[in-house]
Tab-separated table of C-alpha atoms in Angstrom:
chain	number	residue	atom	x	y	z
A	8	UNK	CA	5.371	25.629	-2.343
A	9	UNK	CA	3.535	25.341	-5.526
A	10	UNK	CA	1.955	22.163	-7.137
A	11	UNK	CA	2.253	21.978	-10.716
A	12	UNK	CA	0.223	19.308	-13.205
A	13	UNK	CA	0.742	18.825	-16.631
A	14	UNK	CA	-0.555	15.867	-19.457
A	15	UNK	CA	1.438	14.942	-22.454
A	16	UNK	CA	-0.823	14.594	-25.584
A	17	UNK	CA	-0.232	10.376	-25.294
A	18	UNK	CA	-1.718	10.880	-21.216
A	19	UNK	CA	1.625	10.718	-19.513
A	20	UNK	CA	1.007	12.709	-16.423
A	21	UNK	CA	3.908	15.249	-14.817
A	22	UNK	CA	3.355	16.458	-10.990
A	23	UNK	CA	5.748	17.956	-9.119
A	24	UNK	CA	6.425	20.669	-6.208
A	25	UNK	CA	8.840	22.653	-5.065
A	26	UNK	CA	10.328	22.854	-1.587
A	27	UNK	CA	12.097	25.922	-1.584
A	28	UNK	CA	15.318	25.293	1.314
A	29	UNK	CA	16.321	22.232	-0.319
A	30	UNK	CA	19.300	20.434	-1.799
A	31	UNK	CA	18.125	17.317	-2.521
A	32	UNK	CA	14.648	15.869	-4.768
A	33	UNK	CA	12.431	12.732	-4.620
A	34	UNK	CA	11.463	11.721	-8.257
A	35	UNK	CA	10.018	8.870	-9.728
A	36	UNK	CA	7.771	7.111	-11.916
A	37	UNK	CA	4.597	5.902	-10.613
A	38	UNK	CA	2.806	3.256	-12.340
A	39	UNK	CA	-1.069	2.695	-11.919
A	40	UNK	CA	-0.834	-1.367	-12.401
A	41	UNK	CA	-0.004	-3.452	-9.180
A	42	UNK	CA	-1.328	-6.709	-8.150
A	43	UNK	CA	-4.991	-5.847	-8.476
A	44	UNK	CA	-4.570	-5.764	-12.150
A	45	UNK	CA	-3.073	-9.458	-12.125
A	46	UNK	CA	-5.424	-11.826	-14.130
A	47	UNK	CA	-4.887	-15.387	-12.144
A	48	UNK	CA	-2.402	-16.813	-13.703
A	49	UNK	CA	-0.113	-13.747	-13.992
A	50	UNK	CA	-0.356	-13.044	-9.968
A	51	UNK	CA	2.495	-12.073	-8.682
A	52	UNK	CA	4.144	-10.623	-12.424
A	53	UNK	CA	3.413	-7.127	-11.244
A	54	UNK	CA	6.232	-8.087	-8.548
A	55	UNK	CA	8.565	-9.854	-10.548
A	56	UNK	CA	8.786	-6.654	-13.376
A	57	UNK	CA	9.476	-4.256	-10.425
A	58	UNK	CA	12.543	-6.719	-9.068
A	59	UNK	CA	13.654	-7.297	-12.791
A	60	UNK	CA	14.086	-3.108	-13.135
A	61	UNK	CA	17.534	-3.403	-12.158
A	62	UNK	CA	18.369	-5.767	-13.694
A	63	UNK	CA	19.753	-4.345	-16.765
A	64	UNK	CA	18.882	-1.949	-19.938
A	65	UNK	CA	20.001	-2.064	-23.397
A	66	UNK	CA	21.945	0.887	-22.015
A	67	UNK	CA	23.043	-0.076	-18.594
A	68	UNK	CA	24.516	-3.505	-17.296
A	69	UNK	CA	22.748	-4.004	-13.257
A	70	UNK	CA	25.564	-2.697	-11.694
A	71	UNK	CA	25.696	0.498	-14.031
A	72	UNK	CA	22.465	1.326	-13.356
A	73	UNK	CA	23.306	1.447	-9.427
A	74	UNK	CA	26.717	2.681	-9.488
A	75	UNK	CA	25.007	5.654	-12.052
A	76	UNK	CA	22.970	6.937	-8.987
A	77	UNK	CA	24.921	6.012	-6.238
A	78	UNK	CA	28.252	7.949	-7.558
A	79	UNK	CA	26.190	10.850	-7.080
A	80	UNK	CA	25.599	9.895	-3.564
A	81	UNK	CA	21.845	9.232	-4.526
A	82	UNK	CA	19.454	5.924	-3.387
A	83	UNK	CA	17.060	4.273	-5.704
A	84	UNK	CA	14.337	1.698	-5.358
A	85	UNK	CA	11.323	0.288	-6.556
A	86	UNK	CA	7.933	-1.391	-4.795
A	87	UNK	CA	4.790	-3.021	-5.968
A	88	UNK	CA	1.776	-2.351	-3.644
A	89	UNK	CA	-1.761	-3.958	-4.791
A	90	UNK	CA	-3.015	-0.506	-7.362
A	91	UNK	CA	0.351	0.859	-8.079
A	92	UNK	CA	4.071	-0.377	-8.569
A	93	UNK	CA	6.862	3.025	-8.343
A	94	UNK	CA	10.517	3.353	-9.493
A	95	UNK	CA	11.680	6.335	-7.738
A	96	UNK	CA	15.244	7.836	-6.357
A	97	UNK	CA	16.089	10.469	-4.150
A	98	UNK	CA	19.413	12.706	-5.703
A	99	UNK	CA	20.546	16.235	-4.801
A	100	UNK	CA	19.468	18.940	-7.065
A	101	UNK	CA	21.940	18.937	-10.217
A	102	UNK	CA	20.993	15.169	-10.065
A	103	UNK	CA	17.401	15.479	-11.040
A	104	UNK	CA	18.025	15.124	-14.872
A	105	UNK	CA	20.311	12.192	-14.433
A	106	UNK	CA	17.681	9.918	-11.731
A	107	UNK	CA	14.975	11.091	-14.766
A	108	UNK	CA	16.661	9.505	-17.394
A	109	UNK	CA	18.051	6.581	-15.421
A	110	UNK	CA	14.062	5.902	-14.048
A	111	UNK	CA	13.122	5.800	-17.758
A	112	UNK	CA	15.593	3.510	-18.989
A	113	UNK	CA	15.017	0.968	-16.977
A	114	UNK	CA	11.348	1.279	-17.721
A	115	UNK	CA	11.598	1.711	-21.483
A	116	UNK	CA	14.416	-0.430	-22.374
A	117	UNK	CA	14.504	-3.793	-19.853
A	118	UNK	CA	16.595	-6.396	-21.502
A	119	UNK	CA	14.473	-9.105	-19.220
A	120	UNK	CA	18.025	-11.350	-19.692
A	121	UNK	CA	17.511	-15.002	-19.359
A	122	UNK	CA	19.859	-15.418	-16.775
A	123	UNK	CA	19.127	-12.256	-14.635
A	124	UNK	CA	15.778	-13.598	-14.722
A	125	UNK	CA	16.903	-16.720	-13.016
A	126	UNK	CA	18.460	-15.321	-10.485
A	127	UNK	CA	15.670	-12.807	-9.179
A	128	UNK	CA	13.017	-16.170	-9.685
A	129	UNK	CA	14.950	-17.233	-6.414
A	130	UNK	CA	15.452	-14.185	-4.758
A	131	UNK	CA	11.673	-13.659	-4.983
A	132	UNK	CA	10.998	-17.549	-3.658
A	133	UNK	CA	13.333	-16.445	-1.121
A	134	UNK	CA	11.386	-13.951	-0.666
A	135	UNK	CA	8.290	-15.184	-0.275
A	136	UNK	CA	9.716	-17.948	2.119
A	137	UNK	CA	10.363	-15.322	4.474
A	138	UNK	CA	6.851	-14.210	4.609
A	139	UNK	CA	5.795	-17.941	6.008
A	140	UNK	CA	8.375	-16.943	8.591
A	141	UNK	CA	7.026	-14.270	9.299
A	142	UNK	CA	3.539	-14.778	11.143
A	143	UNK	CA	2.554	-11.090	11.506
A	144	UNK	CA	3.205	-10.210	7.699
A	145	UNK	CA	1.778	-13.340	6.178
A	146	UNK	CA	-1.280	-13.512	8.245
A	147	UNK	CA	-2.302	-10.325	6.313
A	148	UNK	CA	-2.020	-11.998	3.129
A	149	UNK	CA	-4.667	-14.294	4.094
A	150	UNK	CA	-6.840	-12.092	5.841
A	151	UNK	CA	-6.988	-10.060	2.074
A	152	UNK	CA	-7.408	-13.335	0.608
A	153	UNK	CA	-10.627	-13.770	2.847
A	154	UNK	CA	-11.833	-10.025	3.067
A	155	UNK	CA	-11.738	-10.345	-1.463
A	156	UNK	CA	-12.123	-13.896	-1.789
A	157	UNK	CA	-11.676	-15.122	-6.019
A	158	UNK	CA	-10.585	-11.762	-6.865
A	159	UNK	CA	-7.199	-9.893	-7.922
A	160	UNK	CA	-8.044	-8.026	-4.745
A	161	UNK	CA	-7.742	-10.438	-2.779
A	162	UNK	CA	-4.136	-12.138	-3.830
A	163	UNK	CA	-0.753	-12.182	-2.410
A	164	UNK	CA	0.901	-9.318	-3.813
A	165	UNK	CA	4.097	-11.740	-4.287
A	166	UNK	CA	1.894	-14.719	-6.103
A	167	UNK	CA	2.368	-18.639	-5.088
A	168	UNK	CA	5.546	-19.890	-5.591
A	169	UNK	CA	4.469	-22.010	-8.027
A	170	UNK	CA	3.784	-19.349	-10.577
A	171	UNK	CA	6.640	-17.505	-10.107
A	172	UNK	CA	8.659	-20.535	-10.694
A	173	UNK	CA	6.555	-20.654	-14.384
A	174	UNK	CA	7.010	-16.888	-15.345
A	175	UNK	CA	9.283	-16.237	-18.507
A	176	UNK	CA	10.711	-13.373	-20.530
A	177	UNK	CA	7.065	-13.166	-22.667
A	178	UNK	CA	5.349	-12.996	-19.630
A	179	UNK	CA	6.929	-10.209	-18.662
A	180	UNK	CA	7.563	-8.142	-21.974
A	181	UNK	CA	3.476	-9.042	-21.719
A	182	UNK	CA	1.950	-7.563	-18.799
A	183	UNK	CA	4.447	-4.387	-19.827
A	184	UNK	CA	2.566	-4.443	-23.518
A	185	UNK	CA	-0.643	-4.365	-21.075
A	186	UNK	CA	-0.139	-1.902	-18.313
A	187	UNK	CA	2.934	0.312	-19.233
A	188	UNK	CA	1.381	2.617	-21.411
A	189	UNK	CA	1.839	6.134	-21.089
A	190	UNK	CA	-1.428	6.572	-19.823
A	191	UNK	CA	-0.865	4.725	-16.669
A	192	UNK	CA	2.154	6.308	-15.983
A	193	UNK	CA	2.711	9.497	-13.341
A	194	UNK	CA	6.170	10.983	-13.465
A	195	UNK	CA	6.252	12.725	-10.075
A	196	UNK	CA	8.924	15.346	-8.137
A	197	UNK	CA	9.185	17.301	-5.029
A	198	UNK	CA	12.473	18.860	-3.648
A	199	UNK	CA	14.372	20.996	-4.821
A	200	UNK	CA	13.143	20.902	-8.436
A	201	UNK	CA	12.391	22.773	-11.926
A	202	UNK	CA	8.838	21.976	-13.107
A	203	UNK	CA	9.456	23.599	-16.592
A	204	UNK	CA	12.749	21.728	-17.194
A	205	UNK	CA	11.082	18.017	-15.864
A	206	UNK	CA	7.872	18.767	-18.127
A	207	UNK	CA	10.544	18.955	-20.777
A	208	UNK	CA	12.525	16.275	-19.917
A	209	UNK	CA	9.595	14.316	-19.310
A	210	UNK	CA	8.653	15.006	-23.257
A	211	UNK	CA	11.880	13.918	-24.738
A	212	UNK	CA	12.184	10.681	-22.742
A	213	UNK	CA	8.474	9.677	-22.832
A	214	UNK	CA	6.711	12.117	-25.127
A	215	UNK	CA	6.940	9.425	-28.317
A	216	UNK	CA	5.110	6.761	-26.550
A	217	UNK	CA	1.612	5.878	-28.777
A	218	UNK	CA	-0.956	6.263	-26.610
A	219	UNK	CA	-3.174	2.899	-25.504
A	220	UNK	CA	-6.330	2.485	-23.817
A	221	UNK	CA	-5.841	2.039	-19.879
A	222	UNK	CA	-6.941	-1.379	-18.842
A	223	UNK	CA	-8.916	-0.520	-15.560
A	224	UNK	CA	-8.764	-3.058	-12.492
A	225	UNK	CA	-11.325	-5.308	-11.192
A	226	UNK	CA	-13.930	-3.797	-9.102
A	227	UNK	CA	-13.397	-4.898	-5.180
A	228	UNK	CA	-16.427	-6.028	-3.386
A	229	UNK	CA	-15.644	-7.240	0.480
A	230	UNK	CA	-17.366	-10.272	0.835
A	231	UNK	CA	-16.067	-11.517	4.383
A	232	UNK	CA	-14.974	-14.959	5.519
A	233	UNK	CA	-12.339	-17.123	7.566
A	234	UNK	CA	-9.336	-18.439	7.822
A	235	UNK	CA	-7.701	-20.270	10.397
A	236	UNK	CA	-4.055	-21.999	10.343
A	237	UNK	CA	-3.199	-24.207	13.017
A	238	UNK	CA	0.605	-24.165	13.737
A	239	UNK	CA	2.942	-24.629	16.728
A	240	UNK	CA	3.967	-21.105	17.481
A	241	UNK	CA	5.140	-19.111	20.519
A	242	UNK	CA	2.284	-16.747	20.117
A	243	UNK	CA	-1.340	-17.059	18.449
A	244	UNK	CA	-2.067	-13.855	16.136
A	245	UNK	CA	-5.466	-13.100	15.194
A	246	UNK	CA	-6.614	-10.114	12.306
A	247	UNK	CA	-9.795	-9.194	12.433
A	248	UNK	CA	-11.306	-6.842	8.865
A	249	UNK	CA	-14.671	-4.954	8.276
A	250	UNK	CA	-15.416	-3.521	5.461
A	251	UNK	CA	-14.421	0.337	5.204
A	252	UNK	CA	-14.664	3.189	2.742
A	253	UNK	CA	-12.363	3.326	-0.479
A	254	UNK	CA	-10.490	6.737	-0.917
A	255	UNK	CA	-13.374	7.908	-2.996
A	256	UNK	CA	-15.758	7.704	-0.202
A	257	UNK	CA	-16.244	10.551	1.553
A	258	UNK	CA	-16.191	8.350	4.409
A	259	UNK	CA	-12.440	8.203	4.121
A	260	UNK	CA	-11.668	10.423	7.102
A	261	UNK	CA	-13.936	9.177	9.466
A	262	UNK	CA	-12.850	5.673	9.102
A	263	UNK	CA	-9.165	7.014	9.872
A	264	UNK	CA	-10.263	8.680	12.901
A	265	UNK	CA	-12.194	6.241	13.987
A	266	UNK	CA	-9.442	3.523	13.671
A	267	UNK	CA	-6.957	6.024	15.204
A	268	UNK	CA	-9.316	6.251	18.437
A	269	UNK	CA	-10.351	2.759	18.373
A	270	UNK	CA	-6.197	1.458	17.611
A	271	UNK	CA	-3.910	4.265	16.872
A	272	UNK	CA	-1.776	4.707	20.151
A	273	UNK	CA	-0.882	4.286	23.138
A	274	UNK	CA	-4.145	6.130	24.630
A	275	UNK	CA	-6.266	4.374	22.162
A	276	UNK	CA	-8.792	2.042	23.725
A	277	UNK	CA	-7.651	-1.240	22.721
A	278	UNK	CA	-4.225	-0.612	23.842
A	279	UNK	CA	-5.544	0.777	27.169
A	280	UNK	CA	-8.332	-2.269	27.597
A	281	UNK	CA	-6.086	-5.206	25.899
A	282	UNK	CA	-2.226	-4.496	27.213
A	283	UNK	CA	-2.253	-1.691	30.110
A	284	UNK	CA	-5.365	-2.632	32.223
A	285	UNK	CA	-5.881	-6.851	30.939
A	286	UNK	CA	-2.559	-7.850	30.054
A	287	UNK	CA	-3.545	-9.571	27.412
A	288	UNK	CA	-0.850	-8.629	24.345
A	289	UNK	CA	2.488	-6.818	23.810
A	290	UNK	CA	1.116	-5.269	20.693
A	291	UNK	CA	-2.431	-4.286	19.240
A	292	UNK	CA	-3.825	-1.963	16.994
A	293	UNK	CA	-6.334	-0.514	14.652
A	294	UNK	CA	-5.625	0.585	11.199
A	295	UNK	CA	-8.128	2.031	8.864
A	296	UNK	CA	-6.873	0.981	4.593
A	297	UNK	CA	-8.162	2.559	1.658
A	298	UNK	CA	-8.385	1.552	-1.985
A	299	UNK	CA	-9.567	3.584	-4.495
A	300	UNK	CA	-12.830	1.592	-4.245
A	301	UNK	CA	-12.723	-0.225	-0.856
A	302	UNK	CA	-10.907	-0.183	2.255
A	303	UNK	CA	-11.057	-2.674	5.152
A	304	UNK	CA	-10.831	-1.399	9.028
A	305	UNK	CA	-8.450	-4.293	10.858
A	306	UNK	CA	-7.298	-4.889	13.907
A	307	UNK	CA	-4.601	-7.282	14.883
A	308	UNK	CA	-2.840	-8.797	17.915
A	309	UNK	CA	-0.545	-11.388	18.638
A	310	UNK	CA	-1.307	-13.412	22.342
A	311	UNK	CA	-0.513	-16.319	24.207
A	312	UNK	CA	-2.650	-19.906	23.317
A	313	UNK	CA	-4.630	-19.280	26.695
A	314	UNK	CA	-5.420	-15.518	26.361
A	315	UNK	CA	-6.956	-16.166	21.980
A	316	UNK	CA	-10.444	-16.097	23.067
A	317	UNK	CA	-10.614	-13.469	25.950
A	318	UNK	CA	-8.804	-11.224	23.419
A	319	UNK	CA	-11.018	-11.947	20.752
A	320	UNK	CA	-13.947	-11.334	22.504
A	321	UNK	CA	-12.751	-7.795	24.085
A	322	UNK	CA	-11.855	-6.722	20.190
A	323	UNK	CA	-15.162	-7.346	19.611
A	324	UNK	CA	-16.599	-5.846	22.703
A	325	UNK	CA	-14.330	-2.739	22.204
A	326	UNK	CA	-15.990	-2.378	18.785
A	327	UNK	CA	-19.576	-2.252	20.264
A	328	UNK	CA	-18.572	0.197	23.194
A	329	UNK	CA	-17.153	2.460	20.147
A	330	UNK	CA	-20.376	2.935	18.878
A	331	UNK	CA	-22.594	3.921	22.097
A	332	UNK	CA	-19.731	6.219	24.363
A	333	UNK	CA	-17.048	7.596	22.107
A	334	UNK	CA	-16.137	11.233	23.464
A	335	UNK	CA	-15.024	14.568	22.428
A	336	UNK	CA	-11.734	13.914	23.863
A	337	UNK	CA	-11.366	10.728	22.014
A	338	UNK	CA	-12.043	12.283	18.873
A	339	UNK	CA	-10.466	15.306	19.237
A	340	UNK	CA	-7.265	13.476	19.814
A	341	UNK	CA	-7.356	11.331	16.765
A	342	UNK	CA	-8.201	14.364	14.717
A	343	UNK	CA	-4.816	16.220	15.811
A	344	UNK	CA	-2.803	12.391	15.265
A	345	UNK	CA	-3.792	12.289	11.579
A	346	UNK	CA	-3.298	15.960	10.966
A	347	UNK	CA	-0.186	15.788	12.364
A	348	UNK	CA	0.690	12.292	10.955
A	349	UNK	CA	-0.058	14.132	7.684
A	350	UNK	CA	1.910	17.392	8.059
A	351	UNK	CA	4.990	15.708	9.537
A	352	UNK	CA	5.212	13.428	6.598
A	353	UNK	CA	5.385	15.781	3.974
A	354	UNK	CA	8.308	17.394	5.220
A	355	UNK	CA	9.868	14.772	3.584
A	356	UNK	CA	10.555	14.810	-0.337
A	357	UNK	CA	9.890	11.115	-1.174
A	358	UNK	CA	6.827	11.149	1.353
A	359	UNK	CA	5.436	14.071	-0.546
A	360	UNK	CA	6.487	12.898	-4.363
A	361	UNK	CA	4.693	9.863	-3.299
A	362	UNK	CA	1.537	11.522	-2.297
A	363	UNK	CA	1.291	13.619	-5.418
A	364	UNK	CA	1.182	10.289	-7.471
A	365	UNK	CA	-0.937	8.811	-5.281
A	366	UNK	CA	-3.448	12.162	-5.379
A	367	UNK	CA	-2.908	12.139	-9.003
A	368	UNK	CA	-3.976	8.630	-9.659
A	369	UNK	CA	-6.923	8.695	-7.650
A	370	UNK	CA	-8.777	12.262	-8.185
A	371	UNK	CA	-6.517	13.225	-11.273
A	372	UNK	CA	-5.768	16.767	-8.989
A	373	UNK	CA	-3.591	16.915	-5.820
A	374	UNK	CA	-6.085	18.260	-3.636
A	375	UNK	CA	-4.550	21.308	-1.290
A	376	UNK	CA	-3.533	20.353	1.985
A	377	UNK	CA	-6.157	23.112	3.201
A	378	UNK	CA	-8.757	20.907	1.718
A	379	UNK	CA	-7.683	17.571	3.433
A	380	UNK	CA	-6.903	19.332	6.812
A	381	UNK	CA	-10.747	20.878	6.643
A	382	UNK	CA	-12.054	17.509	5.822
A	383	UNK	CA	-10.366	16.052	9.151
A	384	UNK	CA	-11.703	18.794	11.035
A	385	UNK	CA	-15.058	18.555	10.378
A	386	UNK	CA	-15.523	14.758	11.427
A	387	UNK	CA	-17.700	14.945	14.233
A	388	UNK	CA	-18.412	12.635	17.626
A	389	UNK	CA	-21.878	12.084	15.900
A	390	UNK	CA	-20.501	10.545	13.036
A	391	UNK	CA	-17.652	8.715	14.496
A	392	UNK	CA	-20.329	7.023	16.418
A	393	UNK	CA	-22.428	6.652	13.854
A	394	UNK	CA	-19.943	4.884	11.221
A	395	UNK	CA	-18.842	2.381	14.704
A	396	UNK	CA	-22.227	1.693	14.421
A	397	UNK	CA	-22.669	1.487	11.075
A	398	UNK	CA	-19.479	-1.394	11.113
A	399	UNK	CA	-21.110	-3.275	13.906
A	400	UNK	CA	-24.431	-3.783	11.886
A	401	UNK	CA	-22.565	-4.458	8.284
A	402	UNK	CA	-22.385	-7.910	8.450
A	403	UNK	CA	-19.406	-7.802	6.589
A	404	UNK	CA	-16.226	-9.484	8.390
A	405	UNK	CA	-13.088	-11.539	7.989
A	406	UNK	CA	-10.953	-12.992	10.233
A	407	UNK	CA	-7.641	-14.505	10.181
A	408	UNK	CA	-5.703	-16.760	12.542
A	409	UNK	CA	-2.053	-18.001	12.543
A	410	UNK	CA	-0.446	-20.398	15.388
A	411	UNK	CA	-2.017	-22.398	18.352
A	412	UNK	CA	-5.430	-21.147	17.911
A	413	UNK	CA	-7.853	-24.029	18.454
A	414	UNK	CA	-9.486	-21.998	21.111
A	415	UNK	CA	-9.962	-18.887	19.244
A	416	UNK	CA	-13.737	-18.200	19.222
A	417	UNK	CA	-14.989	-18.543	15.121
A	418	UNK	CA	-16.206	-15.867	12.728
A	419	UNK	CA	-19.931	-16.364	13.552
A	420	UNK	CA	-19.504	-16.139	16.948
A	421	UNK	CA	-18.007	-13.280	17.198
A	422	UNK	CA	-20.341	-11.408	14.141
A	423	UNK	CA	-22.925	-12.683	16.682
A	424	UNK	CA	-21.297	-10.779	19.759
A	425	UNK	CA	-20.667	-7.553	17.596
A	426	UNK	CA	-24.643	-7.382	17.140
A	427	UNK	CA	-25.629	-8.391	20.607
């Protein structure tokens, strides 16, 4: 397997890789303008332009775009996460060319019709219902909200309902004038694929596009704070965030690790502590997210109204005991869970055209896997302990809580019990 890069003259980038054994390719176009690139009063557009991509072309009704993939037995789908939003479709082989030029249409030639526009403005307030339904998914939301408070960092990727109830044809056509430049676009492959024949394709279809400048995002700076919704549930959830290092960090791996140990199984310690040995929770875990600039470590657990604080406190204390006795063992283990995390997933096409857009957009190479595997290997016990220590000195948290919480123990108490 090979990975090949390539740069139109307008600064459309072309990655792709071949998986030799195949029948079938992941391709797509990745876009480097999500929700983080929102100003206020567009938040949630980024969301809205990725439902309205199906919505018809000045080629394609809605339904011809989908029954143009799926009568060659292929899938296609978008998503909007907070740096990038993709339009990507898996297809078998002789396919490739077709899923290319379908992916482009609907990116280069969006009729944004009046009515279809309607009728995704309530599928999306649908939508975003749900999430209020949904305690473990929208307590995230506002844990970002208070980890990047006033910033585009910091916003519900879906935007209030009252926007998206504003939100017109202009608005949309705008934010595409503003972010859909060639520039910030990464046409990536993997599969069973032709790198020569999609760096051509890639010309014809997108080669004529004037380049523009790229509009970078806001910088994110954690700042740290709380919020706390009281609400007759069957279960209290509580997400806790410190700050953490940004894929550019080389930090990256050691937060990972870290997380994995502290979170990232069944043998992890707050699993062990919280649910096998306590009781205290069906679920818990640590998860360590990166942005290109920032990242935030979090940990989150849903309890009963009795059991808020005592599980509270033993995140916290769990935290602190990271820092002074973390082992070999520990480490060792977490090491071998994101390698193989890592390896396993890029067996798959789409996991491994998606990673070669993300690479792309963040170090403008796809690092080898050699690299990334060496870099988990050489994370050591010392510095494991030393980041947990480094977190539990930072100063920098955020907490979220969702459902009958009143005895849930506040941000400053429990800063004050990390440091003790």
């Amino acid at each position: 397997m090979s990975v090949h890069l390539h740069t139109l003259d307008n600064g459309f980038r072309i990655v792709s890789e071949d998986m030799p054994g195949l029948k079938s390719a992941a391709i797509g176009i990745w876009v480097t303008a999500g929700g983080r690139h929102e100003r206020l009063e567009q938040n949630g557009i980024a969301h809205f332009l990725e439902h309205m991509a199906f919505k018809g072309t000045t080629h394609r009704s809605a339904l011809e775009i989908a029954e143009t993939i799926e009568d060659v037995g292929g899938y296609i789908n978008a998503y909007t996460s907070r740096e990038m939003t993709a339009y990507y479709a898996r297809v078998l082989e002789d396919d490739v060319p077709l899923a290319m030029e379908v992916i482009a249409d609907i990116l280069l030639n969006p009729t944004f019709d009046e009515q279809e526009i309607e009728v995704e403005r309530g599928v999306i307030l649908q939508e975003i219902g749900q999430t209020f339904d949904t305690p473990d998914d929208i307590i995230f939301d506002w844990l970002q909200e208070a980890s990047y408070p006033g910033q585009p960092l910091g916003r519900s990727i879906l935007g209030p309902g009252e926007r998206v109830r504003r939100f017109n044809r202009a608005d949309l056509a705008g934010f595409v004038n503003e972010y859909y430049g060639p520039g910030q676009m990464i046409l990536s492959a993997a599969g069973a694929i032709d790198h020569d024949a999609i760096r051509d394709g890639a010309e014809r279809l997108f080669g004529h596009l004037a380049a523009r400048p790229v509009r970078p995002a806001q910088a994110g700076v954690f700042g740290g704070g709380e919020t706390r919704r009281e609400k007759s549930l069957e279960q209290a959830h509580f997400a806790l965030a410190l700050e953490a290092p940004g894929y550019r960090d080389d930090l990256v791996y050691t937060s990972q690790i870290y997380s994995m140990a502290l979170g990232g199984g069944m043998s992890s310690r707050l699993f062990q502590q919280a649910r096998e040995k306590r009781g205290l929770c069906y679920s818990i875990y640590a998860q360590a997210g990166a942005f290109s600039d920032t990242g935030m470590l979090t940990i989150y657990s849903g309890t009963n109204e009795s059991d808020i604080a005592p599980l509270a406190n033993l995140c916290i204390d769990e935290l602190r005991r990271a820092a002074q006795d973390m082992t070999e063992a520990e480490v060792t283990r977490a090491r071998t869970q994101l390698k193989a995390g890592l390896l396993m997933g890029l067996e798959s096409p789409s996991s491994r055209s998606e990673r070669l857009a993300r690479m792309v957009a963040i170090w403008g190479r796809v690092p080898p896997l050699d690299e990334a595997v060496a870099k988990i290997d050489a994370v050591t016990v010392a510095g494991v302990a030393a980041f947990a220590a480094g977190l539990c000195q930072g100063g920098k948290a955020s907490l979220a809580l969702y459902g009958p919480v009143s005895g849930a123990p506040d941000l400053d108490a429990l800063k004050t019990r990390l440091v003790a």
